[in-house]
């Protein structure tokens, strides 16, 4: 989420990354979703309230930038 926000992408991220709003909802591109850790219960609960949820939906504030996620591709979900 911070990488998207800090690079000017239109992501609301209203709660600032506290996993309390779902306005950082993204779709993780095929091939990357499987590399991410499973979402924690808080993320799953917030995604339940998001619109247009897909199997590859994640909250971008819960995706940690690391060597494993370097190059990850996501699409910002509609609000
Ligand atoms: Fe609010 Fe991710 S920024 S849930």
XYZ file of C-alpha atoms and ligand atoms in Angstrom:
83
model
C 0.000 0.000 0.000
C 2.737 2.462 0.889
C 4.599 1.705 -2.345
C 1.410 2.379 -4.320
C 0.528 5.530 -2.377
C 4.054 6.945 -2.355
C 4.353 6.477 -6.111
C 1.155 8.389 -6.852
C -1.245 5.572 -7.545
C -4.871 6.324 -6.666
C -5.292 4.174 -3.579
C -7.359 5.553 -0.720
C -5.846 3.550 2.160
C -8.021 5.528 4.546
C -6.915 3.751 7.725
C -3.237 4.169 6.957
C -2.505 0.466 6.928
C -4.265 -0.601 10.114
C -6.312 -3.288 8.316
C -9.491 -1.436 9.210
C -10.951 -0.035 5.976
C -10.372 -2.246 2.878
C -9.797 0.844 0.718
C -6.385 -0.556 -0.225
C -7.989 -3.580 -1.931
C -5.972 -4.924 -4.846
C -5.997 -7.918 -7.155
C -2.711 -9.787 -7.113
C -1.592 -10.957 -10.537
C -1.568 -14.666 -11.269
C 1.701 -16.262 -10.243
C 2.182 -13.842 -7.346
C -0.808 -14.621 -5.182
C 0.546 -18.070 -4.372
C 3.836 -16.604 -3.179
C 2.222 -14.474 -0.502
C 1.558 -15.681 3.024
C -2.050 -16.571 3.720
C -4.111 -13.572 4.858
C -4.630 -13.229 8.592
C -8.144 -13.318 10.042
C -8.334 -9.499 10.238
C -7.603 -9.196 6.529
C -10.164 -11.867 5.641
C -12.763 -10.060 7.763
C -12.068 -6.740 6.051
C -12.169 -8.321 2.592
C -15.627 -9.650 3.479
C -16.752 -6.014 3.499
C -14.967 -5.003 0.280
C -16.647 -4.697 -3.099
C -15.879 -6.856 -6.130
C -13.819 -9.380 -4.176
C -12.090 -12.024 -6.272
C -10.046 -15.102 -5.330
C -6.862 -13.042 -5.820
C -8.053 -10.124 -3.676
C -5.748 -8.871 -0.947
C -5.402 -5.766 1.143
C -2.244 -4.142 -0.100
C -1.398 -2.803 3.353
C -0.940 -6.382 4.477
C 1.541 -7.257 1.711
C 5.023 -6.759 3.072
C 7.682 -5.498 0.660
C 10.597 -7.926 0.703
C 12.868 -9.834 -1.637
C 10.030 -12.337 -2.040
C 7.583 -9.690 -3.221
C 10.037 -7.682 -5.329
C 8.367 -7.181 -8.706
C 4.869 -8.115 -7.574
C 2.110 -6.937 -9.886
C -1.284 -5.844 -8.608
C -4.333 -4.028 -9.938
C -6.164 -1.578 -7.718
C -9.718 -2.804 -7.168
C -12.692 -0.482 -7.777
C -14.052 1.195 -4.644
Fe -6.984 0.335 5.439
Fe -5.384 -1.372 4.176
S -5.188 0.752 4.332
S -7.152 -1.802 5.305
